[in-house]
Amino acid sequence: MQVLKPTGAKLFFIKLRNQKALAAMSLPFVIWLLVFKYVPIWGWTIAFQNFKPAKKLADQQWVGFDNFKFLFLDDGFYRVMRNTVVMSSINLVLGFVTAITLAILLNELRRAMFKRFVQTVSYLPHFISWVVAANIVSSALSTENGIVNILLMKLHVINEPILWLAEGKYFWGILGAAEVWKNVGWNTIIYLAAMTTIDPTLYEAAEMDGASRFRRIVHVTLPALKPIIVILLIMNLGNILESGFEPQYLLGNGLTADYSENLDIFVLKYGIAMGKFSFATAAGMFKTVISFIFLFSANHLAKKLGQPRLF
């Protein structure tokens, strides 16, 4: 006699009953997720209204897609979209390359004390707020006693100090370098954790076959990190329009606005600060939709290529 296995909702409740402790531990997080992530979605309706804070929500004037039309007809919108995508791409590429490189170098260190010292030093900037970090970057790039100008002049690379934060063409590079300095150590943690799961016998077998240290990295370490790299890449592509806010806001100024203003600053400056709440909501909603498209596209592409995926 064939026994029918429970499926669907019935199977879910059976698992829930068998894992009551885990369900109870997860309940606070589920409540937090609903209250702070899903309930506020009702605010998206503002994007389709001519929202006035003095009026009740039911009394607002509905304008359809007019706010989106204004958004897409605004020349400034395409400028900040360019800046957002470029800065996100720079952070994505530099973040992956530097984190993986540092993790591999740390993994190859044999002296435990020196390894821990390097890890600690590389982690520390992550715990500094961007307010402090921006001041450090500004001081380092100062024309009077900034270490960058002094070093370049000592090496005869430049003849006079450069106003790094007064010219837009330098901003993307400065931001990328600042992001790497602040987060590279923290980003290596997950790669170092993945390396601890690699079977040591694989390295021993490669060494017996005559593989050099570099070839062991290429043929053993990197393939083991591949699943982690793919998953993190998918997650980061879902945040391609999240280029940051604090570093651009703190390091940017009127002279570099054409390069430093991203979508979040655009929403603050031309939406919230000017009382155009519907316009700001439309811009934020657009960013979320594009992020979803990138996330699902990257996940689908990983599936097609036979790589690990999120769902």
PDB file of C-alpha atoms in Angstrom:
ATOM      1  CA  MET A   1       0.000   0.000   0.000  1.00  0.00           C
ATOM      2  CA  GLN A   2       1.432   3.356  -1.080  1.00  0.00           C
ATOM      3  CA  VAL A   3       1.729   5.972   1.673  1.00  0.00           C
ATOM      4  CA  LEU A   4       1.018   9.503   0.526  1.00  0.00           C
ATOM      5  CA  LYS A   5       3.543  12.018   1.719  1.00  0.00           C
ATOM      6  CA  PRO A   6       2.194  15.351   2.989  1.00  0.00           C
ATOM      7  CA  THR A   7       2.827  18.291   0.690  1.00  0.00           C
ATOM      8  CA  GLY A   8       2.270  22.026   0.580  1.00  0.00           C
ATOM      9  CA  ALA A   9       0.768  23.741   3.616  1.00  0.00           C
ATOM     10  CA  LYS A  10       0.314  20.470   5.511  1.00  0.00           C
ATOM     11  CA  LEU A  11       4.023  19.663   5.222  1.00  0.00           C
ATOM     12  CA  PHE A  12       4.882  23.211   6.348  1.00  0.00           C
ATOM     13  CA  PHE A  13       2.802  22.931   9.537  1.00  0.00           C
ATOM     14  CA  ILE A  14       4.253  19.497  10.294  1.00  0.00           C
ATOM     15  CA  LYS A  15       7.782  20.944  10.081  1.00  0.00           C
ATOM     16  CA  LEU A  16       6.695  23.927  12.142  1.00  0.00           C
ATOM     17  CA  ARG A  17       5.359  21.649  14.896  1.00  0.00           C
ATOM     18  CA  ASN A  18       8.530  19.545  14.886  1.00  0.00           C
ATOM     19  CA  GLN A  19      10.761  22.634  15.094  1.00  0.00           C
ATOM     20  CA  LYS A  20       8.872  24.728  17.619  1.00  0.00           C
ATOM     21  CA  ALA A  21      12.030  25.978  19.314  1.00  0.00           C
ATOM     22  CA  LEU A  22      13.510  27.294  16.075  1.00  0.00           C
ATOM     23  CA  ALA A  23      10.167  28.859  15.135  1.00  0.00           C
ATOM     24  CA  ALA A  24       9.980  30.641  18.489  1.00  0.00           C
ATOM     25  CA  MET A  25      13.527  31.969  18.066  1.00  0.00           C
ATOM     26  CA  SER A  26      12.666  33.238  14.571  1.00  0.00           C
ATOM     27  CA  LEU A  27       9.430  34.950  15.615  1.00  0.00           C
ATOM     28  CA  PRO A  28      10.989  38.280  16.793  1.00  0.00           C
ATOM     29  CA  PHE A  29      12.877  38.602  13.501  1.00  0.00           C
ATOM     30  CA  VAL A  30       9.726  37.834  11.465  1.00  0.00           C
ATOM     31  CA  ILE A  31       7.797  40.491  13.402  1.00  0.00           C
ATOM     32  CA  TRP A  32      10.615  43.014  12.859  1.00  0.00           C
ATOM     33  CA  LEU A  33      10.648  42.163   9.142  1.00  0.00           C
ATOM     34  CA  LEU A  34       6.903  42.672   8.798  1.00  0.00           C
ATOM     35  CA  VAL A  35       6.780  45.923  10.792  1.00  0.00           C
ATOM     36  CA  PHE A  36       9.827  47.656   9.306  1.00  0.00           C
ATOM     37  CA  LYS A  37      10.067  46.144   5.804  1.00  0.00           C
ATOM     38  CA  TYR A  38       6.601  45.141   4.597  1.00  0.00           C
ATOM     39  CA  VAL A  39       4.135  47.435   6.366  1.00  0.00           C
ATOM     40  CA  PRO A  40       5.899  50.607   5.077  1.00  0.00           C
ATOM     41  CA  ILE A  41       5.317  49.437   1.489  1.00  0.00           C
ATOM     42  CA  TRP A  42       1.885  51.079   1.662  1.00  0.00           C
ATOM     43  CA  GLY A  43       3.819  54.354   1.410  1.00  0.00           C
ATOM     44  CA  TRP A  44       4.475  53.584  -2.266  1.00  0.00           C
ATOM     45  CA  THR A  45       0.966  54.877  -2.953  1.00  0.00           C
ATOM     46  CA  ILE A  46       2.396  58.377  -2.402  1.00  0.00           C
ATOM     47  CA  ALA A  47       4.259  57.993  -5.706  1.00  0.00           C
ATOM     48  CA  PHE A  48       0.898  58.041  -7.507  1.00  0.00           C
ATOM     49  CA  GLN A  49      -0.469  61.038  -5.622  1.00  0.00           C
ATOM     50  CA  ASN A  50       0.152  64.755  -5.319  1.00  0.00           C
ATOM     51  CA  PHE A  51       0.910  64.179  -1.663  1.00  0.00           C
ATOM     52  CA  LYS A  52       0.293  67.002   0.803  1.00  0.00           C
ATOM     53  CA  PRO A  53       1.265  66.258   4.445  1.00  0.00           C
ATOM     54  CA  ALA A  54      -1.571  68.461   5.756  1.00  0.00           C
ATOM     55  CA  LYS A  55      -4.216  66.247   4.146  1.00  0.00           C
ATOM     56  CA  LYS A  56      -5.371  62.794   5.152  1.00  0.00           C
ATOM     57  CA  LEU A  57      -4.269  59.888   2.982  1.00  0.00           C
ATOM     58  CA  ALA A  58      -7.827  59.377   1.698  1.00  0.00           C
ATOM     59  CA  ASP A  59      -8.053  63.038   0.647  1.00  0.00           C
ATOM     60  CA  GLN A  60      -4.906  63.065  -1.488  1.00  0.00           C
ATOM     61  CA  GLN A  61      -5.132  63.847  -5.204  1.00  0.00           C
ATOM     62  CA  TRP A  62      -4.279  60.868  -7.413  1.00  0.00           C
ATOM     63  CA  VAL A  63      -2.110  61.787 -10.400  1.00  0.00           C
ATOM     64  CA  GLY A  64      -1.273  58.362 -11.835  1.00  0.00           C
ATOM     65  CA  PHE A  65       2.215  58.142 -13.330  1.00  0.00           C
ATOM     66  CA  ASP A  66       2.811  61.909 -13.507  1.00  0.00           C
ATOM     67  CA  ASN A  67       5.574  61.786 -10.882  1.00  0.00           C
ATOM     68  CA  PHE A  68       7.402  59.125 -12.861  1.00  0.00           C
ATOM     69  CA  LYS A  69       7.062  61.229 -16.024  1.00  0.00           C
ATOM     70  CA  PHE A  70       8.603  64.226 -14.242  1.00  0.00           C
ATOM     71  CA  LEU A  71      11.368  61.945 -12.961  1.00  0.00           C
ATOM     72  CA  PHE A  72      12.295  60.549 -16.375  1.00  0.00           C
ATOM     73  CA  LEU A  73      12.108  63.975 -18.041  1.00  0.00           C
ATOM     74  CA  ASP A  74      14.499  65.507 -15.517  1.00  0.00           C
ATOM     75  CA  ASP A  75      18.024  65.813 -16.967  1.00  0.00           C
ATOM     76  CA  GLY A  76      19.469  65.673 -13.466  1.00  0.00           C
ATOM     77  CA  PHE A  77      17.964  62.212 -12.973  1.00  0.00           C
ATOM     78  CA  TYR A  78      20.058  60.680 -15.758  1.00  0.00           C
ATOM     79  CA  ARG A  79      23.176  62.372 -14.410  1.00  0.00           C
ATOM     80  CA  VAL A  80      22.704  60.895 -10.933  1.00  0.00           C
ATOM     81  CA  MET A  81      21.803  57.514 -12.442  1.00  0.00           C
ATOM     82  CA  ARG A  82      25.115  57.543 -14.314  1.00  0.00           C
ATOM     83  CA  ASN A  83      26.966  58.458 -11.128  1.00  0.00           C
ATOM     84  CA  THR A  84      25.121  55.806  -9.117  1.00  0.00           C
ATOM     85  CA  VAL A  85      25.814  52.983 -11.572  1.00  0.00           C
ATOM     86  CA  VAL A  86      29.468  53.969 -12.063  1.00  0.00           C
ATOM     87  CA  MET A  87      30.189  54.309  -8.326  1.00  0.00           C
ATOM     88  CA  SER A  88      28.381  51.036  -7.574  1.00  0.00           C
ATOM     89  CA  SER A  89      30.337  49.244 -10.305  1.00  0.00           C
ATOM     90  CA  ILE A  90      33.642  50.632  -9.006  1.00  0.00           C
ATOM     91  CA  ASN A  91      32.802  49.569  -5.453  1.00  0.00           C
ATOM     92  CA  LEU A  92      31.657  46.141  -6.674  1.00  0.00           C
ATOM     93  CA  VAL A  93      34.765  45.378  -8.731  1.00  0.00           C
ATOM     94  CA  LEU A  94      37.280  46.813  -6.271  1.00  0.00           C
ATOM     95  CA  GLY A  95      35.441  45.259  -3.320  1.00  0.00           C
ATOM     96  CA  PHE A  96      35.565  41.756  -4.798  1.00  0.00           C
ATOM     97  CA  VAL A  97      39.107  41.910  -6.172  1.00  0.00           C
ATOM     98  CA  THR A  98      40.717  43.432  -3.072  1.00  0.00           C
ATOM     99  CA  ALA A  99      38.798  41.282  -0.567  1.00  0.00           C
ATOM    100  CA  ILE A 100      39.577  38.017  -2.366  1.00  0.00           C
ATOM    101  CA  THR A 101      43.229  39.016  -2.873  1.00  0.00           C
ATOM    102  CA  LEU A 102      43.720  39.993   0.782  1.00  0.00           C
ATOM    103  CA  ALA A 103      41.963  36.829   1.986  1.00  0.00           C
ATOM    104  CA  ILE A 104      44.247  34.651  -0.137  1.00  0.00           C
ATOM    105  CA  LEU A 105      47.356  36.491   1.053  1.00  0.00           C
ATOM    106  CA  LEU A 106      46.277  36.149   4.693  1.00  0.00           C
ATOM    107  CA  ASN A 107      45.558  32.462   4.156  1.00  0.00           C
ATOM    108  CA  GLU A 108      49.069  31.960   2.803  1.00  0.00           C
ATOM    109  CA  LEU A 109      50.717  33.533   5.869  1.00  0.00           C
ATOM    110  CA  ARG A 110      52.371  30.980   8.111  1.00  0.00           C
ATOM    111  CA  ARG A 111      53.155  33.145  11.158  1.00  0.00           C
ATOM    112  CA  ALA A 112      49.950  33.227  13.207  1.00  0.00           C
ATOM    113  CA  MET A 113      50.866  36.333  15.220  1.00  0.00           C
ATOM    114  CA  PHE A 114      51.622  38.407  12.136  1.00  0.00           C
ATOM    115  CA  LYS A 115      48.477  37.110  10.443  1.00  0.00           C
ATOM    116  CA  ARG A 116      46.278  38.168  13.377  1.00  0.00           C
ATOM    117  CA  PHE A 117      47.988  41.582  13.473  1.00  0.00           C
ATOM    118  CA  VAL A 118      47.297  42.198   9.770  1.00  0.00           C
ATOM    119  CA  GLN A 119      43.695  41.044  10.141  1.00  0.00           C
ATOM    120  CA  THR A 120      43.111  43.362  13.101  1.00  0.00           C
ATOM    121  CA  VAL A 121      44.637  46.366  11.344  1.00  0.00           C
ATOM    122  CA  SER A 122      42.586  45.731   8.187  1.00  0.00           C
ATOM    123  CA  TYR A 123      39.322  45.316  10.195  1.00  0.00           C
ATOM    124  CA  LEU A 124      39.651  48.511  12.251  1.00  0.00           C
ATOM    125  CA  PRO A 125      38.564  51.092   9.627  1.00  0.00           C
ATOM    126  CA  HIS A 126      35.234  49.292   9.205  1.00  0.00           C
ATOM    127  CA  PHE A 127      34.225  50.301  12.722  1.00  0.00           C
ATOM    128  CA  ILE A 128      34.961  53.987  12.111  1.00  0.00           C
ATOM    129  CA  SER A 129      31.895  56.037  11.204  1.00  0.00           C
ATOM    130  CA  TRP A 130      31.904  57.709   7.798  1.00  0.00           C
ATOM    131  CA  VAL A 131      31.907  61.102   9.520  1.00  0.00           C
ATOM    132  CA  VAL A 132      35.335  60.316  10.991  1.00  0.00           C
ATOM    133  CA  ALA A 133      36.506  58.424   7.908  1.00  0.00           C
ATOM    134  CA  ALA A 134      35.595  61.349   5.612  1.00  0.00           C
ATOM    135  CA  ASN A 135      37.646  63.705   7.795  1.00  0.00           C
ATOM    136  CA  ILE A 136      40.619  61.332   7.610  1.00  0.00           C
ATOM    137  CA  VAL A 137      40.324  61.154   3.797  1.00  0.00           C
ATOM    138  CA  SER A 138      39.975  64.946   3.544  1.00  0.00           C
ATOM    139  CA  SER A 139      43.051  65.451   5.732  1.00  0.00           C
ATOM    140  CA  ALA A 140      45.064  62.963   3.690  1.00  0.00           C
ATOM    141  CA  LEU A 141      44.146  64.800   0.475  1.00  0.00           C
ATOM    142  CA  SER A 142      44.679  68.300   1.867  1.00  0.00           C
ATOM    143  CA  THR A 143      46.794  70.692  -0.212  1.00  0.00           C
ATOM    144  CA  GLU A 144      48.589  72.056   2.861  1.00  0.00           C
ATOM    145  CA  ASN A 145      49.804  69.033   4.790  1.00  0.00           C
ATOM    146  CA  GLY A 146      48.017  66.101   3.195  1.00  0.00           C
ATOM    147  CA  ILE A 147      50.118  62.958   3.086  1.00  0.00           C
ATOM    148  CA  VAL A 148      49.071  62.140  -0.501  1.00  0.00           C
ATOM    149  CA  ASN A 149      50.276  65.439  -1.979  1.00  0.00           C
ATOM    150  CA  ILE A 150      53.451  65.393   0.130  1.00  0.00           C
ATOM    151  CA  LEU A 151      54.308  61.837  -0.958  1.00  0.00           C
ATOM    152  CA  LEU A 152      53.633  62.507  -4.649  1.00  0.00           C
ATOM    153  CA  MET A 153      55.743  65.661  -4.553  1.00  0.00           C
ATOM    154  CA  LYS A 154      58.599  63.853  -2.786  1.00  0.00           C
ATOM    155  CA  LEU A 155      58.491  61.215  -5.532  1.00  0.00           C
ATOM    156  CA  HIS A 156      58.407  63.981  -8.169  1.00  0.00           C
ATOM    157  CA  VAL A 157      55.162  62.677  -9.610  1.00  0.00           C
ATOM    158  CA  ILE A 158      53.595  66.152  -9.308  1.00  0.00           C
ATOM    159  CA  ASN A 159      55.138  69.601  -9.024  1.00  0.00           C
ATOM    160  CA  GLU A 160      52.461  71.271  -6.908  1.00  0.00           C
ATOM    161  CA  PRO A 161      49.628  70.097  -4.638  1.00  0.00           C
ATOM    162  CA  ILE A 162      46.423  68.959  -6.353  1.00  0.00           C
ATOM    163  CA  LEU A 163      42.963  69.986  -5.174  1.00  0.00           C
ATOM    164  CA  TRP A 164      41.706  66.400  -5.107  1.00  0.00           C
ATOM    165  CA  LEU A 165      38.282  67.170  -3.616  1.00  0.00           C
ATOM    166  CA  ALA A 166      37.666  70.228  -5.797  1.00  0.00           C
ATOM    167  CA  GLU A 167      37.760  68.471  -9.172  1.00  0.00           C
ATOM    168  CA  GLY A 168      35.007  66.063 -10.131  1.00  0.00           C
ATOM    169  CA  LYS A 169      37.218  63.886 -12.330  1.00  0.00           C
ATOM    170  CA  TYR A 170      39.027  62.598  -9.234  1.00  0.00           C
ATOM    171  CA  PHE A 171      35.945  61.863  -7.138  1.00  0.00           C
ATOM    172  CA  TRP A 172      35.116  58.346  -8.339  1.00  0.00           C
ATOM    173  CA  GLY A 173      38.694  57.183  -7.786  1.00  0.00           C
ATOM    174  CA  ILE A 174      38.840  58.779  -4.333  1.00  0.00           C
ATOM    175  CA  LEU A 175      35.545  57.151  -3.353  1.00  0.00           C
ATOM    176  CA  GLY A 176      36.679  53.735  -4.599  1.00  0.00           C
ATOM    177  CA  ALA A 177      39.947  53.964  -2.676  1.00  0.00           C
ATOM    178  CA  ALA A 178      38.167  55.148   0.482  1.00  0.00           C
ATOM    179  CA  GLU A 179      35.659  52.278   0.275  1.00  0.00           C
ATOM    180  CA  VAL A 180      38.466  49.741  -0.124  1.00  0.00           C
ATOM    181  CA  TRP A 181      40.439  51.185   2.795  1.00  0.00           C
ATOM    182  CA  LYS A 182      37.385  51.150   5.048  1.00  0.00           C
ATOM    183  CA  ASN A 183      35.817  47.788   4.161  1.00  0.00           C
ATOM    184  CA  VAL A 184      38.415  45.470   2.632  1.00  0.00           C
ATOM    185  CA  GLY A 185      39.327  43.839   5.947  1.00  0.00           C
ATOM    186  CA  TRP A 186      35.721  43.239   6.904  1.00  0.00           C
ATOM    187  CA  ASN A 187      34.899  41.814   3.456  1.00  0.00           C
ATOM    188  CA  THR A 188      37.625  39.186   3.777  1.00  0.00           C
ATOM    189  CA  ILE A 189      35.937  37.470   6.743  1.00  0.00           C
ATOM    190  CA  ILE A 190      33.559  35.330   4.704  1.00  0.00           C
ATOM    191  CA  TYR A 191      36.323  34.262   2.294  1.00  0.00           C
ATOM    192  CA  LEU A 192      38.668  33.326   5.143  1.00  0.00           C
ATOM    193  CA  ALA A 193      35.846  31.317   6.715  1.00  0.00           C
ATOM    194  CA  ALA A 194      35.278  29.492   3.419  1.00  0.00           C
ATOM    195  CA  MET A 195      38.984  28.687   3.150  1.00  0.00           C
ATOM    196  CA  THR A 196      38.923  26.890   6.491  1.00  0.00           C
ATOM    197  CA  THR A 197      36.567  24.299   4.943  1.00  0.00           C
ATOM    198  CA  ILE A 198      39.029  23.359   2.172  1.00  0.00           C
ATOM    199  CA  ASP A 199      40.407  19.855   2.622  1.00  0.00           C
ATOM    200  CA  PRO A 200      44.165  20.142   3.408  1.00  0.00           C
ATOM    201  CA  THR A 201      44.806  16.934   1.475  1.00  0.00           C
ATOM    202  CA  LEU A 202      43.983  18.818  -1.739  1.00  0.00           C
ATOM    203  CA  TYR A 203      46.922  21.150  -1.114  1.00  0.00           C
ATOM    204  CA  GLU A 204      49.144  18.191  -0.227  1.00  0.00           C
ATOM    205  CA  ALA A 205      48.180  16.341  -3.396  1.00  0.00           C
ATOM    206  CA  ALA A 206      48.813  19.438  -5.523  1.00  0.00           C
ATOM    207  CA  GLU A 207      52.203  19.949  -3.854  1.00  0.00           C
ATOM    208  CA  MET A 208      53.166  16.312  -4.494  1.00  0.00           C
ATOM    209  CA  ASP A 209      52.259  16.820  -8.155  1.00  0.00           C
ATOM    210  CA  GLY A 210      54.759  19.669  -8.288  1.00  0.00           C
ATOM    211  CA  ALA A 211      52.316  22.574  -8.141  1.00  0.00           C
ATOM    212  CA  SER A 212      53.832  25.840  -6.953  1.00  0.00           C
ATOM    213  CA  ARG A 213      52.138  27.986  -4.309  1.00  0.00           C
ATOM    214  CA  PHE A 214      50.605  30.182  -7.023  1.00  0.00           C
ATOM    215  CA  ARG A 215      49.212  27.165  -8.890  1.00  0.00           C
ATOM    216  CA  ARG A 216      47.762  25.767  -5.663  1.00  0.00           C
ATOM    217  CA  ILE A 217      45.919  29.050  -5.218  1.00  0.00           C
ATOM    218  CA  VAL A 218      44.618  28.950  -8.797  1.00  0.00           C
ATOM    219  CA  HIS A 219      43.615  25.289  -8.871  1.00  0.00           C
ATOM    220  CA  VAL A 220      42.571  24.650  -5.266  1.00  0.00           C
ATOM    221  CA  THR A 221      41.727  27.836  -3.367  1.00  0.00           C
ATOM    222  CA  LEU A 222      39.865  29.788  -6.051  1.00  0.00           C
ATOM    223  CA  PRO A 223      37.650  26.868  -7.196  1.00  0.00           C
ATOM    224  CA  ALA A 224      36.697  26.291  -3.544  1.00  0.00           C
ATOM    225  CA  LEU A 225      35.716  29.966  -3.222  1.00  0.00           C
ATOM    226  CA  LYS A 226      33.710  29.960  -6.452  1.00  0.00           C
ATOM    227  CA  PRO A 227      30.280  29.184  -4.870  1.00  0.00           C
ATOM    228  CA  ILE A 228      30.737  31.950  -2.271  1.00  0.00           C
ATOM    229  CA  ILE A 229      31.853  34.424  -4.937  1.00  0.00           C
ATOM    230  CA  VAL A 230      28.804  33.677  -7.117  1.00  0.00           C
ATOM    231  CA  ILE A 231      26.333  34.044  -4.236  1.00  0.00           C
ATOM    232  CA  LEU A 232      27.874  37.323  -3.082  1.00  0.00           C
ATOM    233  CA  LEU A 233      27.958  38.602  -6.659  1.00  0.00           C
ATOM    234  CA  ILE A 234      24.227  37.916  -7.066  1.00  0.00           C
ATOM    235  CA  MET A 235      23.462  39.717  -3.809  1.00  0.00           C
ATOM    236  CA  ASN A 236      25.621  42.697  -4.757  1.00  0.00           C
ATOM    237  CA  LEU A 237      24.069  42.972  -8.218  1.00  0.00           C
ATOM    238  CA  GLY A 238      20.702  43.262  -6.465  1.00  0.00           C
ATOM    239  CA  ASN A 239      22.126  46.367  -4.760  1.00  0.00           C
ATOM    240  CA  ILE A 240      23.648  47.887  -7.900  1.00  0.00           C
ATOM    241  CA  LEU A 241      21.804  51.173  -7.271  1.00  0.00           C
ATOM    242  CA  GLU A 242      22.933  51.258  -3.630  1.00  0.00           C
ATOM    243  CA  SER A 243      26.155  53.138  -4.181  1.00  0.00           C
ATOM    244  CA  GLY A 244      26.079  54.615  -0.691  1.00  0.00           C
ATOM    245  CA  PHE A 245      25.005  57.906   0.837  1.00  0.00           C
ATOM    246  CA  GLU A 246      27.316  59.034   3.637  1.00  0.00           C
ATOM    247  CA  PRO A 247      30.649  59.025   1.729  1.00  0.00           C
ATOM    248  CA  GLN A 248      29.163  60.899  -1.234  1.00  0.00           C
ATOM    249  CA  TYR A 249      27.365  63.361   1.021  1.00  0.00           C
ATOM    250  CA  LEU A 250      30.399  64.008   3.242  1.00  0.00           C
ATOM    251  CA  LEU A 251      33.144  64.029   0.608  1.00  0.00           C
ATOM    252  CA  GLY A 252      31.149  65.712  -2.149  1.00  0.00           C
ATOM    253  CA  ASN A 253      30.645  69.451  -2.590  1.00  0.00           C
ATOM    254  CA  GLY A 254      29.318  71.935  -5.114  1.00  0.00           C
ATOM    255  CA  LEU A 255      32.475  71.682  -7.228  1.00  0.00           C
ATOM    256  CA  THR A 256      32.162  67.900  -7.610  1.00  0.00           C
ATOM    257  CA  ALA A 257      28.348  67.625  -7.641  1.00  0.00           C
ATOM    258  CA  ASP A 258      28.251  66.458 -11.275  1.00  0.00           C
ATOM    259  CA  TYR A 259      30.193  63.364 -10.200  1.00  0.00           C
ATOM    260  CA  SER A 260      29.366  62.906  -6.507  1.00  0.00           C
ATOM    261  CA  GLU A 261      25.555  63.176  -6.478  1.00  0.00           C
ATOM    262  CA  ASN A 262      23.900  59.766  -6.622  1.00  0.00           C
ATOM    263  CA  LEU A 263      20.265  58.689  -6.547  1.00  0.00           C
ATOM    264  CA  ASP A 264      19.933  58.840  -2.754  1.00  0.00           C
ATOM    265  CA  ILE A 265      21.306  62.392  -2.577  1.00  0.00           C
ATOM    266  CA  PHE A 266      19.056  63.344  -5.512  1.00  0.00           C
ATOM    267  CA  VAL A 267      16.013  62.067  -3.577  1.00  0.00           C
ATOM    268  CA  LEU A 268      17.070  64.018  -0.480  1.00  0.00           C
ATOM    269  CA  LYS A 269      18.011  67.226  -2.284  1.00  0.00           C
ATOM    270  CA  TYR A 270      15.259  67.535  -4.884  1.00  0.00           C
ATOM    271  CA  GLY A 271      12.561  65.495  -3.217  1.00  0.00           C
ATOM    272  CA  ILE A 272      12.431  65.524   0.569  1.00  0.00           C
ATOM    273  CA  ALA A 273      14.265  68.835   1.154  1.00  0.00           C
ATOM    274  CA  MET A 274      11.984  70.661  -1.304  1.00  0.00           C
ATOM    275  CA  GLY A 275       8.814  69.024  -0.004  1.00  0.00           C
ATOM    276  CA  LYS A 276       8.258  66.945  -3.157  1.00  0.00           C
ATOM    277  CA  PHE A 277       7.482  63.747  -1.271  1.00  0.00           C
ATOM    278  CA  SER A 278       5.675  62.089  -4.171  1.00  0.00           C
ATOM    279  CA  PHE A 279       8.622  62.777  -6.481  1.00  0.00           C
ATOM    280  CA  ALA A 280      11.050  61.359  -3.917  1.00  0.00           C
ATOM    281  CA  THR A 281       8.902  58.244  -3.426  1.00  0.00           C
ATOM    282  CA  ALA A 282       8.737  57.674  -7.186  1.00  0.00           C
ATOM    283  CA  ALA A 283      12.546  57.822  -7.396  1.00  0.00           C
ATOM    284  CA  GLY A 284      12.913  55.415  -4.468  1.00  0.00           C
ATOM    285  CA  MET A 285      10.338  53.049  -5.955  1.00  0.00           C
ATOM    286  CA  PHE A 286      12.182  53.081  -9.289  1.00  0.00           C
ATOM    287  CA  LYS A 287      15.420  52.142  -7.507  1.00  0.00           C
ATOM    288  CA  THR A 288      13.746  49.202  -5.746  1.00  0.00           C
ATOM    289  CA  VAL A 289      12.181  47.853  -8.954  1.00  0.00           C
ATOM    290  CA  ILE A 290      15.499  48.028 -10.826  1.00  0.00           C
ATOM    291  CA  SER A 291      17.250  46.281  -7.927  1.00  0.00           C
ATOM    292  CA  PHE A 292      14.684  43.442  -8.083  1.00  0.00           C
ATOM    293  CA  ILE A 293      15.220  43.085 -11.827  1.00  0.00           C
ATOM    294  CA  PHE A 294      19.013  42.873 -11.399  1.00  0.00           C
ATOM    295  CA  LEU A 295      18.674  40.378  -8.530  1.00  0.00           C
ATOM    296  CA  PHE A 296      16.351  37.997 -10.367  1.00  0.00           C
ATOM    297  CA  SER A 297      18.319  38.329 -13.625  1.00  0.00           C
ATOM    298  CA  ALA A 298      21.613  37.502 -11.904  1.00  0.00           C
ATOM    299  CA  ASN A 299      20.018  34.568 -10.081  1.00  0.00           C
ATOM    300  CA  HIS A 300      18.505  33.237 -13.347  1.00  0.00           C
ATOM    301  CA  LEU A 301      21.835  33.604 -15.160  1.00  0.00           C
ATOM    302  CA  ALA A 302      23.605  31.672 -12.385  1.00  0.00           C
ATOM    303  CA  LYS A 303      21.018  28.906 -12.743  1.00  0.00           C
ATOM    304  CA  LYS A 304      21.543  28.743 -16.516  1.00  0.00           C
ATOM    305  CA  LEU A 305      25.306  28.491 -16.043  1.00  0.00           C
ATOM    306  CA  GLY A 306      24.919  25.762 -13.415  1.00  0.00           C
ATOM    307  CA  GLN A 307      26.273  27.910 -10.604  1.00  0.00           C
ATOM    308  CA  PRO A 308      24.946  28.236  -7.017  1.00  0.00           C
ATOM    309  CA  ARG A 309      22.028  30.647  -6.651  1.00  0.00           C
ATOM    310  CA  LEU A 310      19.979  32.307  -3.947  1.00  0.00           C
ATOM    311  CA  PHE A 311      16.613  30.709  -4.797  1.00  0.00           C
TER     312      PHE A 311
END
